[in-house]
PDB file of C-alpha atoms in Angstrom:
ATOM      1  CA  MET A 195      -7.248 -33.320   7.609  1.00  0.00           C
ATOM      2  CA  LYS A 196     -11.149 -32.828   6.280  1.00  0.00           C
ATOM      3  CA  LYS A 197     -11.875 -29.120   5.023  1.00  0.00           C
ATOM      4  CA  SER A 198     -14.715 -28.914   7.535  1.00  0.00           C
ATOM      5  CA  LEU A 199     -12.213 -28.931  10.395  1.00  0.00           C
ATOM      6  CA  LEU A 200      -9.802 -26.199   8.584  1.00  0.00           C
ATOM      7  CA  LEU A 201      -8.978 -23.451  10.354  1.00  0.00           C
ATOM      8  CA  LEU A 202      -9.567 -19.839   9.005  1.00  0.00           C
ATOM      9  CA  ALA A 203      -7.131 -17.553  10.957  1.00  0.00           C
ATOM     10  CA  GLY A 204      -4.560 -17.622   8.618  1.00  0.00           C
ATOM     11  CA  LEU A 205      -6.779 -17.034   6.041  1.00  0.00           C
ATOM     12  CA  ALA A 206      -8.070 -13.746   7.439  1.00  0.00           C
ATOM     13  CA  LEU A 207      -6.221 -11.134   6.606  1.00  0.00           C
ATOM     14  CA  PHE A 208      -4.991 -12.070   2.852  1.00  0.00           C
ATOM     15  CA  GLY A 209      -4.970  -9.192   0.400  1.00  0.00           C
ATOM     16  CA  PHE A 210      -5.210  -6.493   3.264  1.00  0.00           C
ATOM     17  CA  THR A 211      -1.634  -5.665   4.466  1.00  0.00           C
ATOM     18  CA  HIS A 212       1.974  -7.129   3.038  1.00  0.00           C
ATOM     19  CA  ASN A 213       2.395  -8.409   6.620  1.00  0.00           C
ATOM     20  CA  ALA A 214      -0.938  -9.889   7.061  1.00  0.00           C
ATOM     21  CA  LYS A 215       0.718 -11.735   3.220  1.00  0.00           C
ATOM     22  CA  ALA A 216       4.117 -13.123   3.890  1.00  0.00           C
ATOM     23  CA  GLN A 217       2.759 -14.550   7.361  1.00  0.00           C
ATOM     24  CA  PHE A 218       0.205 -16.905   5.951  1.00  0.00           C
ATOM     25  CA  GLY A 219       3.606 -18.407   3.615  1.00  0.00           C
ATOM     26  CA  TYR A 220       5.443 -17.326   6.481  1.00  0.00           C
ATOM     27  CA  GLY A 221       7.274 -20.982   7.522  1.00  0.00           C
ATOM     28  CA  LYS A 222       8.809 -23.645   4.289  1.00  0.00           C
ATOM     29  CA  PRO A 223       7.720 -26.478   4.012  1.00  0.00           C
ATOM     30  CA  GLU A 224      10.657 -28.337   4.463  1.00  0.00           C
ATOM     31  CA  ASP A 225      10.913 -26.593   8.017  1.00  0.00           C
ATOM     32  CA  ILE A 226       7.277 -27.608   8.608  1.00  0.00           C
ATOM     33  CA  GLU A 227       8.145 -31.256   7.825  1.00  0.00           C
ATOM     34  CA  LYS A 228      11.931 -30.921   9.993  1.00  0.00           C
ATOM     35  CA  LEU A 229       9.516 -30.292  13.178  1.00  0.00           C
ATOM     36  CA  LYS A 230       6.998 -33.251  12.455  1.00  0.00           C
ATOM     37  CA  LYS A 231      10.015 -35.088  13.083  1.00  0.00           C
ATOM     38  CA  ARG A 232      11.296 -33.780  16.263  1.00  0.00           C
ATOM     39  CA  LYS A 233      10.547 -33.901  19.658  1.00  0.00           C
ATOM     40  CA  LEU A 234       8.798 -30.877  20.680  1.00  0.00           C
ATOM     41  CA  ILE A 235      10.117 -28.830  23.431  1.00  0.00           C
ATOM     42  CA  VAL A 236       7.469 -26.765  25.202  1.00  0.00           C
ATOM     43  CA  ILE A 237       9.288 -23.415  26.804  1.00  0.00           C
ATOM     44  CA  VAL A 238       7.739 -22.779  30.163  1.00  0.00           C
ATOM     45  CA  GLU A 239       8.236 -19.349  32.194  1.00  0.00           C
ATOM     46  CA  SER A 240      10.332 -18.190  34.784  1.00  0.00           C
ATOM     47  CA  PRO A 241      10.062 -15.117  36.752  1.00  0.00           C
ATOM     48  CA  ASP A 242      11.581 -12.568  34.522  1.00  0.00           C
ATOM     49  CA  GLU A 243      14.698 -11.230  37.024  1.00  0.00           C
ATOM     50  CA  ASP A 244      13.923  -7.599  35.948  1.00  0.00           C
ATOM     51  CA  LEU A 245      10.111  -7.805  37.107  1.00  0.00           C
ATOM     52  CA  MET A 246      11.318  -9.432  40.188  1.00  0.00           C
ATOM     53  CA  LYS A 247      14.112  -6.958  41.579  1.00  0.00           C
ATOM     54  CA  LYS A 248      12.097  -4.243  40.733  1.00  0.00           C
ATOM     55  CA  LEU A 249       8.891  -5.950  42.938  1.00  0.00           C
ATOM     56  CA  THR A 250      11.217  -6.556  45.225  1.00  0.00           C
ATOM     57  CA  LYS A 251      12.703  -3.384  45.779  1.00  0.00           C
ATOM     58  CA  LYS A 252       9.486  -1.665  46.163  1.00  0.00           C
ATOM     59  CA  LYS A 253       8.545  -4.586  48.198  1.00  0.00           C
ATOM     60  CA  LYS A 254       5.992  -4.837  46.514  1.00  0.00           C
ATOM     61  CA  THR A 255       5.577  -9.317  48.965  1.00  0.00           C
ATOM     62  CA  GLU A 256       1.815 -10.158  47.532  1.00  0.00           C
ATOM     63  CA  ASP A 257       2.671  -8.793  43.683  1.00  0.00           C
ATOM     64  CA  ILE A 258       5.639 -11.283  43.639  1.00  0.00           C
ATOM     65  CA  LYS A 259       2.923 -14.187  45.130  1.00  0.00           C
ATOM     66  CA  SER A 260       0.622 -13.120  42.248  1.00  0.00           C
ATOM     67  CA  TYR A 261       3.246 -13.842  39.471  1.00  0.00           C
ATOM     68  CA  GLN A 262       4.562 -16.542  40.365  1.00  0.00           C
ATOM     69  CA  THR A 263       0.615 -18.441  40.650  1.00  0.00           C
ATOM     70  CA  ALA A 264       0.258 -16.635  37.712  1.00  0.00           C
ATOM     71  CA  LEU A 265       3.017 -18.558  35.929  1.00  0.00           C
ATOM     72  CA  ASP A 266       2.588 -21.191  37.948  1.00  0.00           C
ATOM     73  CA  MET A 267      -1.146 -21.802  36.465  1.00  0.00           C
ATOM     74  CA  TYR A 268       0.122 -20.648  32.772  1.00  0.00           C
ATOM     75  CA  ASN A 269       2.698 -23.504  32.894  1.00  0.00           C
ATOM     76  CA  SER A 270       0.155 -25.751  33.880  1.00  0.00           C
ATOM     77  CA  GLN A 271      -2.969 -25.208  31.592  1.00  0.00           C
ATOM     78  CA  MET A 272      -0.560 -24.925  28.638  1.00  0.00           C
ATOM     79  CA  LYS A 273       0.773 -28.581  29.233  1.00  0.00           C
ATOM     80  CA  GLU A 274      -2.667 -29.774  29.617  1.00  0.00           C
ATOM     81  CA  VAL A 275      -3.588 -28.049  26.362  1.00  0.00           C
ATOM     82  CA  ILE A 276      -0.843 -29.304  24.140  1.00  0.00           C
ATOM     83  CA  GLU A 277      -0.913 -32.759  25.994  1.00  0.00           C
ATOM     84  CA  LYS A 278      -4.942 -32.887  24.711  1.00  0.00           C
ATOM     85  CA  PHE A 279      -4.921 -31.023  21.590  1.00  0.00           C
ATOM     86  CA  TRP A 280      -0.931 -31.293  20.264  1.00  0.00           C
ATOM     87  CA  THR A 281      -0.951 -34.579  17.180  1.00  0.00           C
ATOM     88  CA  PHE A 282       1.260 -33.058  14.514  1.00  0.00           C
ATOM     89  CA  SER A 283       4.596 -33.939  15.479  1.00  0.00           C
ATOM     90  CA  SER A 284       6.570 -36.396  17.892  1.00  0.00           C
ATOM     91  CA  THR A 285       4.616 -37.820  20.744  1.00  0.00           C
ATOM     92  CA  ASP A 286       7.408 -36.990  23.440  1.00  0.00           C
ATOM     93  CA  ILE A 287       6.918 -33.773  24.483  1.00  0.00           C
ATOM     94  CA  GLU A 288       9.303 -32.114  26.770  1.00  0.00           C
ATOM     95  CA  TYR A 289       9.068 -28.855  29.041  1.00  0.00           C
ATOM     96  CA  LYS A 290      12.785 -26.042  29.447  1.00  0.00           C
ATOM     97  CA  THR A 291      13.007 -22.678  30.342  1.00  0.00           C
ATOM     98  CA  GLN A 292      14.645 -20.363  28.093  1.00  0.00           C
ATOM     99  CA  LYS A 293      18.037 -21.084  29.714  1.00  0.00           C
ATOM    100  CA  GLU A 294      17.410 -24.615  29.421  1.00  0.00           C
ATOM    101  CA  VAL A 295      16.824 -25.089  25.931  1.00  0.00           C
ATOM    102  CA  ASP A 296      20.117 -22.648  25.586  1.00  0.00           C
ATOM    103  CA  LYS A 297      22.191 -25.284  26.540  1.00  0.00           C
ATOM    104  CA  LEU A 298      20.910 -28.291  24.518  1.00  0.00           C
ATOM    105  CA  PRO A 299      22.831 -29.060  20.898  1.00  0.00           C
ATOM    106  CA  LYS A 300      21.243 -27.514  18.077  1.00  0.00           C
ATOM    107  CA  GLY A 301      19.281 -28.817  15.310  1.00  0.00           C
ATOM    108  CA  GLN A 302      17.840 -31.681  17.511  1.00  0.00           C
ATOM    109  CA  TYR A 303      14.531 -29.889  18.837  1.00  0.00           C
ATOM    110  CA  ALA A 304      11.480 -27.982  17.844  1.00  0.00           C
ATOM    111  CA  LEU A 305       9.466 -25.244  20.089  1.00  0.00           C
ATOM    112  CA  ILE A 306       6.555 -23.592  20.790  1.00  0.00           C
ATOM    113  CA  TYR A 307       6.145 -20.763  23.538  1.00  0.00           C
ATOM    114  CA  CYS A 308       4.105 -17.802  24.001  1.00  0.00           C
ATOM    115  CA  SER A 309       5.782 -14.521  23.721  1.00  0.00           C
ATOM    116  CA  SER A 310       5.057 -11.040  24.327  1.00  0.00           C
ATOM    117  CA  GLY A 311       5.873  -7.844  22.745  1.00  0.00           C
ATOM    118  CA  SER A 312       6.307  -5.096  20.040  1.00  0.00           C
ATOM    119  CA  ASN A 313       6.326  -5.993  16.049  1.00  0.00           C
ATOM    120  CA  GLY A 314       5.807  -8.550  16.026  1.00  0.00           C
ATOM    121  CA  PRO A 315       7.282 -11.636  17.937  1.00  0.00           C
ATOM    122  CA  GLY A 316      11.845 -11.118  17.899  1.00  0.00           C
ATOM    123  CA  THR A 317      14.482 -13.842  17.415  1.00  0.00           C
ATOM    124  CA  LYS A 318      13.474 -16.071  20.141  1.00  0.00           C
ATOM    125  CA  HIS A 319      11.347 -16.390  23.199  1.00  0.00           C
ATOM    126  CA  GLU A 320      11.478 -13.654  25.609  1.00  0.00           C
ATOM    127  CA  GLY A 321       8.926 -14.437  27.788  1.00  0.00           C
ATOM    128  CA  LEU A 322       5.208 -13.206  28.696  1.00  0.00           C
ATOM    129  CA  ALA A 323       4.130  -9.665  30.255  1.00  0.00           C
ATOM    130  CA  TRP A 324       2.065  -9.546  32.906  1.00  0.00           C
ATOM    131  CA  THR A 325       1.076  -6.736  35.434  1.00  0.00           C
ATOM    132  CA  PRO A 326      -0.047  -6.397  39.235  1.00  0.00           C
ATOM    133  CA  ALA A 327      -3.621  -4.456  37.660  1.00  0.00           C
ATOM    134  CA  GLY A 328      -4.296  -7.847  35.911  1.00  0.00           C
ATOM    135  CA  ASP A 329      -3.373  -9.583  32.315  1.00  0.00           C
ATOM    136  CA  LYS A 330      -4.558  -6.554  30.157  1.00  0.00           C
ATOM    137  CA  VAL A 331      -1.341  -5.818  27.788  1.00  0.00           C
ATOM    138  CA  GLU A 332      -1.271  -2.099  27.035  1.00  0.00           C
ATOM    139  CA  GLY A 333      -0.519   0.098  23.836  1.00  0.00           C
ATOM    140  CA  ASP A 334       0.898  -1.702  20.614  1.00  0.00           C
ATOM    141  CA  MET A 335       2.030  -4.744  22.696  1.00  0.00           C
ATOM    142  CA  ILE A 336       0.769  -8.255  22.285  1.00  0.00           C
ATOM    143  CA  THR A 337       1.612 -12.001  22.848  1.00  0.00           C
ATOM    144  CA  VAL A 338       1.911 -14.367  20.331  1.00  0.00           C
ATOM    145  CA  MET A 339       2.188 -18.297  20.195  1.00  0.00           C
ATOM    146  CA  ALA A 340       4.763 -19.817  18.109  1.00  0.00           C
ATOM    147  CA  VAL A 341       6.546 -22.256  17.027  1.00  0.00           C
ATOM    148  CA  ALA A 342      10.124 -22.570  15.373  1.00  0.00           C
ATOM    149  CA  LEU A 343      12.671 -24.985  15.064  1.00  0.00           C
ATOM    150  CA  GLN A 344      15.559 -24.648  17.493  1.00  0.00           C
ATOM    151  CA  GLU A 345      18.329 -23.479  15.759  1.00  0.00           C
ATOM    152  CA  ASN A 346      16.108 -20.543  14.343  1.00  0.00           C
ATOM    153  CA  ASN A 347      16.381 -17.315  14.455  1.00  0.00           C
ATOM    154  CA  LYS A 348      12.463 -16.504  13.610  1.00  0.00           C
ATOM    155  CA  PRO A 349       9.736 -18.962  14.167  1.00  0.00           C
ATOM    156  CA  ILE A 350       7.522 -21.422  11.636  1.00  0.00           C
ATOM    157  CA  TYR A 351       4.799 -19.892  12.009  1.00  0.00           C
ATOM    158  CA  PHE A 352       2.884 -17.184  14.642  1.00  0.00           C
ATOM    159  CA  LEU A 353      -0.167 -15.561  15.342  1.00  0.00           C
ATOM    160  CA  GLY A 354      -1.318 -13.226  18.527  1.00  0.00           C
ATOM    161  CA  MET A 355      -3.396 -14.029  21.218  1.00  0.00           C
ATOM    162  CA  PRO A 356      -6.526 -12.536  22.511  1.00  0.00           C
ATOM    163  CA  ASP A 357      -4.920 -12.418  25.856  1.00  0.00           C
ATOM    164  CA  GLY A 358      -2.351 -10.328  26.935  1.00  0.00           C
ATOM    165  CA  PHE A 359      -1.430 -13.398  29.486  1.00  0.00           C
ATOM    166  CA  PRO A 360      -2.816 -16.445  27.892  1.00  0.00           C
ATOM    167  CA  THR A 361      -6.374 -18.133  29.343  1.00  0.00           C
ATOM    168  CA  LYS A 362      -6.897 -21.874  28.707  1.00  0.00           C
ATOM    169  CA  ALA A 363      -9.138 -20.943  25.830  1.00  0.00           C
ATOM    170  CA  ASP A 364      -6.876 -18.753  23.989  1.00  0.00           C
ATOM    171  CA  LEU A 365      -4.092 -21.456  24.715  1.00  0.00           C
ATOM    172  CA  VAL A 366      -6.672 -23.930  23.069  1.00  0.00           C
ATOM    173  CA  TYR A 367      -7.444 -21.770  20.125  1.00  0.00           C
ATOM    174  CA  GLY A 368      -3.367 -20.821  19.329  1.00  0.00           C
ATOM    175  CA  ILE A 369      -2.521 -25.308  19.398  1.00  0.00           C
ATOM    176  CA  THR A 370      -5.490 -25.884  17.117  1.00  0.00           C
ATOM    177  CA  GLN A 371      -4.928 -23.083  14.652  1.00  0.00           C
ATOM    178  CA  LEU A 372      -1.054 -23.804  14.329  1.00  0.00           C
ATOM    179  CA  GLU A 373      -2.396 -27.355  13.917  1.00  0.00           C
ATOM    180  CA  TRP A 374      -4.414 -26.561  10.560  1.00  0.00           C
ATOM    181  CA  TYR A 375      -1.813 -24.164   9.803  1.00  0.00           C
ATOM    182  CA  PHE A 376       0.884 -26.925   9.531  1.00  0.00           C
ATOM    183  CA  ASN A 377      -1.112 -29.600   7.929  1.00  0.00           C
ATOM    184  CA  TYR A 378      -2.331 -26.928   5.741  1.00  0.00           C
ATOM    185  CA  ARG A 379       1.204 -25.575   4.386  1.00  0.00           C
ATOM    186  CA  VAL A 380       2.580 -28.395   3.743  1.00  0.00           C
ATOM    187  CA  SER A 381      -0.390 -29.597   1.133  1.00  0.00           C
ATOM    188  CA  HIS A 382      -0.920 -25.888  -0.244  1.00  0.00           C
ATOM    189  CA  GLN A 383       1.120 -23.285  -2.013  1.00  0.00           C
ATOM    190  CA  LYS A 384      -0.931 -20.146  -2.171  1.00  0.00           C
ATOM    191  CA  ALA A 385      -4.659 -19.743  -0.574  1.00  0.00           C
ATOM    192  CA  THR A 386      -7.394 -16.837  -1.289  1.00  0.00           C
ATOM    193  CA  MET A 387      -9.392 -14.968   0.386  1.00  0.00           C
ATOM    194  CA  LYS A 388     -12.278 -16.603  -1.789  1.00  0.00           C
ATOM    195  CA  GLU A 389     -11.632 -20.094  -0.646  1.00  0.00           C
ATOM    196  CA  GLY A 390     -11.496 -18.819   3.194  1.00  0.00           C
ATOM    197  CA  LYS A 391     -14.480 -17.244   2.602  1.00  0.00           C
ATOM    198  CA  GLU A 392     -16.226 -19.988   1.508  1.00  0.00           C
ATOM    199  CA  LEU A 393     -15.141 -22.887   4.001  1.00  0.00           C
ATOM    200  CA  ILE A 394     -17.083 -20.252   6.934  1.00  0.00           C
ATOM    201  CA  ALA A 395     -20.296 -20.478   4.942  1.00  0.00           C
ATOM    202  CA  GLU A 396     -20.047 -24.152   4.705  1.00  0.00           C
ATOM    203  CA  ASN A 397     -19.007 -24.719   8.710  1.00  0.00           C
ATOM    204  CA  GLN A 398     -21.518 -21.561   9.440  1.00  0.00           C
ATOM    205  CA  PRO A 399     -24.848 -23.975   9.322  1.00  0.00           C
ATOM    206  CA  ARG A 400     -22.969 -25.737  12.870  1.00  0.00           C
ATOM    207  CA  LEU A 401     -24.096 -22.157  14.718  1.00  0.00           C
ATOM    208  CA  LYS A 402     -28.240 -23.219  14.655  1.00  0.00           C
ATOM    209  CA  ARG A 403     -26.556 -25.605  16.818  1.00  0.00           C
ATOM    210  CA  ARG A 404     -24.871 -24.178  19.115  1.00  0.00           C
ATOM    211  CA  THR A 405     -24.616 -22.272  21.732  1.00  0.00           C
ATOM    212  CA  LEU A 406     -22.438 -19.076  21.149  1.00  0.00           C
ATOM    213  CA  LEU A 407     -20.665 -18.452  24.427  1.00  0.00           C
ATOM    214  CA  LEU A 408     -19.789 -14.773  24.631  1.00  0.00           C
ATOM    215  CA  ARG A 409     -17.641 -13.627  27.707  1.00  0.00           C
ATOM    216  CA  GLN A 410     -18.980 -10.767  29.503  1.00  0.00           C
ATOM    217  CA  ASP A 411     -15.486  -9.011  29.649  1.00  0.00           C
ATOM    218  CA  GLN A 412     -15.494  -8.344  26.311  1.00  0.00           C
ATOM    219  CA  LEU A 413     -18.769  -7.492  25.622  1.00  0.00           C
ATOM    220  CA  ASP A 414     -19.360  -4.190  24.368  1.00  0.00           C
ATOM    221  CA  THR A 415     -20.699  -2.133  27.681  1.00  0.00           C
ATOM    222  CA  LYS A 416     -23.737  -0.937  25.810  1.00  0.00           C
ATOM    223  CA  LEU A 417     -24.780  -3.943  24.309  1.00  0.00           C
ATOM    224  CA  LYS A 418     -28.649  -4.436  25.529  1.00  0.00           C
ATOM    225  CA  PRO A 419     -29.656  -8.354  25.312  1.00  0.00           C
ATOM    226  CA  GLU A 420     -32.897  -8.046  22.559  1.00  0.00           C
ATOM    227  CA  GLU A 421     -29.938  -5.639  20.841  1.00  0.00           C
ATOM    228  CA  ILE A 422     -27.271  -9.167  20.854  1.00  0.00           C
ATOM    229  CA  LYS A 423     -30.496 -11.119  20.174  1.00  0.00           C
ATOM    230  CA  THR A 424     -31.537  -8.844  16.825  1.00  0.00           C
ATOM    231  CA  ALA A 425     -27.808  -9.029  15.078  1.00  0.00           C
ATOM    232  CA  TYR A 426     -27.392 -12.869  16.148  1.00  0.00           C
ATOM    233  CA  PRO A 427     -30.569 -14.525  16.117  1.00  0.00           C
ATOM    234  CA  PHE A 428     -29.367 -17.711  17.974  1.00  0.00           C
ATOM    235  CA  ASN A 429     -28.620 -19.506  20.933  1.00  0.00           C
ATOM    236  CA  TYR A 430     -26.003 -17.043  22.834  1.00  0.00           C
ATOM    237  CA  ARG A 431     -24.833 -17.609  26.359  1.00  0.00           C
ATOM    238  CA  THR A 432     -22.557 -15.026  28.583  1.00  0.00           C
ATOM    239  CA  VAL A 433     -20.155 -16.124  30.407  1.00  0.00           C
ATOM    240  CA  THR A 434     -16.859 -15.304  32.241  1.00  0.00           C
ATOM    241  CA  ALA A 435     -13.759 -16.009  31.078  1.00  0.00           C
ATOM    242  CA  ASP A 436     -12.723 -19.042  34.014  1.00  0.00           C
ATOM    243  CA  GLU A 437     -16.321 -20.888  32.696  1.00  0.00           C
ATOM    244  CA  MET A 438     -15.167 -19.881  28.855  1.00  0.00           C
ATOM    245  CA  ASP A 439     -11.950 -22.180  29.710  1.00  0.00           C
ATOM    246  CA  GLN A 440     -13.993 -24.783  30.144  1.00  0.00           C
ATOM    247  CA  TYR A 441     -16.199 -25.180  27.710  1.00  0.00           C
ATOM    248  CA  VAL A 442     -13.172 -25.024  24.713  1.00  0.00           C
ATOM    249  CA  VAL A 443     -10.720 -27.193  26.831  1.00  0.00           C
ATOM    250  CA  ASN A 444     -13.895 -30.026  27.394  1.00  0.00           C
ATOM    251  CA  ALA A 445     -14.613 -29.434  23.349  1.00  0.00           C
ATOM    252  CA  ASP A 446     -18.317 -29.770  24.407  1.00  0.00           C
ATOM    253  CA  SER A 447     -20.247 -30.445  20.859  1.00  0.00           C
ATOM    254  CA  ASN A 448     -22.915 -28.045  21.754  1.00  0.00           C
ATOM    255  CA  PHE A 449     -21.195 -24.868  22.811  1.00  0.00           C
ATOM    256  CA  ALA A 450     -18.903 -22.380  20.077  1.00  0.00           C
ATOM    257  CA  TYR A 451     -17.380 -19.630  21.084  1.00  0.00           C
ATOM    258  CA  ALA A 452     -15.994 -16.250  20.215  1.00  0.00           C
ATOM    259  CA  ILE A 453     -12.503 -14.817  20.260  1.00  0.00           C
ATOM    260  CA  ILE A 454     -10.763 -11.834  19.675  1.00  0.00           C
ATOM    261  CA  ALA A 455      -7.212 -11.852  17.668  1.00  0.00           C
ATOM    262  CA  PRO A 456      -5.034  -9.161  17.376  1.00  0.00           C
ATOM    263  CA  SER A 457      -2.824  -9.278  14.516  1.00  0.00           C
ATOM    264  CA  TYR A 458       0.209  -6.815  13.183  1.00  0.00           C
ATOM    265  CA  GLY A 459      -0.249  -5.614  10.280  1.00  0.00           C
ATOM    266  CA  GLY A 460       2.838  -3.526   9.117  1.00  0.00           C
ATOM    267  CA  SER A 461       2.462  -0.367  11.505  1.00  0.00           C
ATOM    268  CA  GLN A 462      -0.665  -1.587  13.513  1.00  0.00           C
ATOM    269  CA  VAL A 463      -2.542  -3.510  15.799  1.00  0.00           C
ATOM    270  CA  ILE A 464      -5.342  -5.567  13.318  1.00  0.00           C
ATOM    271  CA  TYR A 465      -8.020  -7.450  15.375  1.00  0.00           C
ATOM    272  CA  VAL A 466     -10.135  -9.951  14.143  1.00  0.00           C
ATOM    273  CA  GLN A 467     -12.862 -11.675  15.223  1.00  0.00           C
ATOM    274  CA  TYR A 468     -13.357 -15.608  14.942  1.00  0.00           C
ATOM    275  CA  VAL A 469     -16.224 -18.047  16.309  1.00  0.00           C
ATOM    276  CA  MET A 470     -14.798 -21.085  16.719  1.00  0.00           C
ATOM    277  CA  ASP A 471     -16.486 -24.722  17.103  1.00  0.00           C
ATOM    278  CA  CYS A 472     -16.082 -25.808  20.808  1.00  0.00           C
ATOM    279  CA  LYS A 473     -15.752 -29.047  19.311  1.00  0.00           C
ATOM    280  CA  ASP A 474     -13.921 -28.868  17.017  1.00  0.00           C
ATOM    281  CA  GLY A 475     -12.073 -25.705  16.127  1.00  0.00           C
ATOM    282  CA  ALA A 476     -13.600 -25.524  12.602  1.00  0.00           C
ATOM    283  CA  GLN A 477     -14.251 -21.521  12.384  1.00  0.00           C
ATOM    284  CA  LEU A 478     -18.208 -20.657  11.916  1.00  0.00           C
ATOM    285  CA  GLY A 479     -17.997 -17.204  11.676  1.00  0.00           C
ATOM    286  CA  MET A 480     -14.754 -13.836  11.537  1.00  0.00           C
ATOM    287  CA  SER A 481     -15.222 -10.832  11.539  1.00  0.00           C
ATOM    288  CA  MET A 482     -12.637  -8.399  10.074  1.00  0.00           C
ATOM    289  CA  PRO A 483     -12.381  -4.711   9.720  1.00  0.00           C
ATOM    290  CA  SER A 484     -12.554  -3.371   5.970  1.00  0.00           C
ATOM    291  CA  MET A 485     -10.302  -1.864   3.976  1.00  0.00           C
ATOM    292  CA  GLY A 486     -10.703   1.496   4.865  1.00  0.00           C
ATOM    293  CA  GLY A 487     -10.990   0.677   8.727  1.00  0.00           C
ATOM    294  CA  MET A 488      -6.960  -0.785   7.398  1.00  0.00           C
ATOM    295  CA  MET A 489      -6.094   2.511   5.969  1.00  0.00           C
ATOM    296  CA  LEU A 490      -6.834   4.383   8.687  1.00  0.00           C
ATOM    297  CA  GLY A 491      -5.777   2.522  11.067  1.00  0.00           C
ATOM    298  CA  GLY A 492      -1.865   3.219   9.077  1.00  0.00           C
ATOM    299  CA  TYR A 493      -2.488   6.274  11.134  1.00  0.00           C
ATOM    300  CA  THR A 494      -4.325   5.809  14.402  1.00  0.00           C
ATOM    301  CA  GLY A 495      -2.242   2.930  15.022  1.00  0.00           C
ATOM    302  CA  GLY A 496      -5.629   0.194  15.035  1.00  0.00           C
ATOM    303  CA  SER A 497      -8.160  -0.951  13.008  1.00  0.00           C
ATOM    304  CA  GLY A 498     -11.252  -3.374  13.769  1.00  0.00           C
ATOM    305  CA  HIS A 499     -13.027  -4.300  17.355  1.00  0.00           C
ATOM    306  CA  SER A 500     -11.608  -4.838  19.910  1.00  0.00           C
ATOM    307  CA  ILE A 501     -15.155  -5.499  22.115  1.00  0.00           C
ATOM    308  CA  ILE A 502     -18.037  -7.726  20.657  1.00  0.00           C
ATOM    309  CA  THR A 503     -20.354  -5.171  19.449  1.00  0.00           C
ATOM    310  CA  LYS A 504     -23.594  -5.371  17.842  1.00  0.00           C
ATOM    311  CA  LYS A 505     -21.833  -4.864  14.736  1.00  0.00           C
ATOM    312  CA  THR A 506     -19.723  -8.203  14.624  1.00  0.00           C
ATOM    313  CA  LEU A 507     -22.155  -9.889  16.255  1.00  0.00           C
ATOM    314  CA  ALA A 508     -24.371  -9.987  13.254  1.00  0.00           C
ATOM    315  CA  ASP A 509     -20.998 -10.396  10.839  1.00  0.00           C
ATOM    316  CA  TYR A 510     -20.234 -13.702  12.814  1.00  0.00           C
ATOM    317  CA  CYS A 511     -23.782 -15.216  11.025  1.00  0.00           C
ATOM    318  CA  GLU A 512     -23.848 -12.814   8.408  1.00  0.00           C
ATOM    319  CA  TYR A 513     -24.569 -16.490   5.455  1.00  0.00           C
ATOM    320  CA  ILE A 514     -26.881 -17.925   7.436  1.00  0.00           C
ATOM    321  CA  SER A 515     -28.721 -15.030   9.077  1.00  0.00           C
ATOM    322  CA  GLY A 516     -30.729 -14.376   5.934  1.00  0.00           C
ATOM    323  CA  LYS A 517     -29.901 -10.350   6.575  1.00  0.00           C
ATOM    324  CA  LYS A 518     -27.996  -8.412   3.347  1.00  0.00           C
ATOM    325  CA  LYS A 519     -25.091  -6.808   5.061  1.00  0.00           C
TER     326      LYS A 519
END
């Protein structure tokens, strides 16, 4: 894979926490080679039995319908994204529930799935958290996209999804990021923050030829248009989550998009913001918490910006804005 196509999300947390360092080295190259040769099973979501009992007991008929609709949409979107963007392993892809996977002979398949939980992914797929109020997962729970060998009790690699209940844009981000990580991991034993910054700097001039998509629900509500333009002096457009999905899945070369991804760092959730090229998934910019913010986060339970601010916008274009930070 060419350097210009590299995604750098796996590099973002280098040198800041033990857990983040370990995450990049996650997965032995020999396990990734096994993944490449195996048939891939995408674990599809089915209703959580405990949640269904609770909703049924409370006679929440509309919530039951909404829940099933959300799961059906996720399964459909995951299939669409996998079949368009996943090229790392065999083209033979199957779609099965966790119960169906449990009945299969061991050692023949690789698995990919999204799962919600606290303090990192569990030993296997545990399902997506869903609430009638919306897609946001509260507290220290985040959703991860993970890839595992069927017989192992832990993922080869995982990364945080921006939304508790993933959007289509989240899924594209996840699949393209996983592909980059696996290609990079089999050819590199180490990586450095310096290398990551060099790749961002190399890619960042593309922003002058792209319109940056910003999700309206992720913007600081205090931000005024003139403040956005001051911090980010290139073309941008505010869009809904649904509009973002369409631009990203269409791989439109005229656009880049901002995404906010949570990651676990010890006992805290760390928010890192990325700018991704819609065309090929290359990372064009990044905003991450400072060392001081990370240290403070150890006491508060989180660090970094979970919304797009004037500061994070300036971070996106730090190598080409001509402004010293």
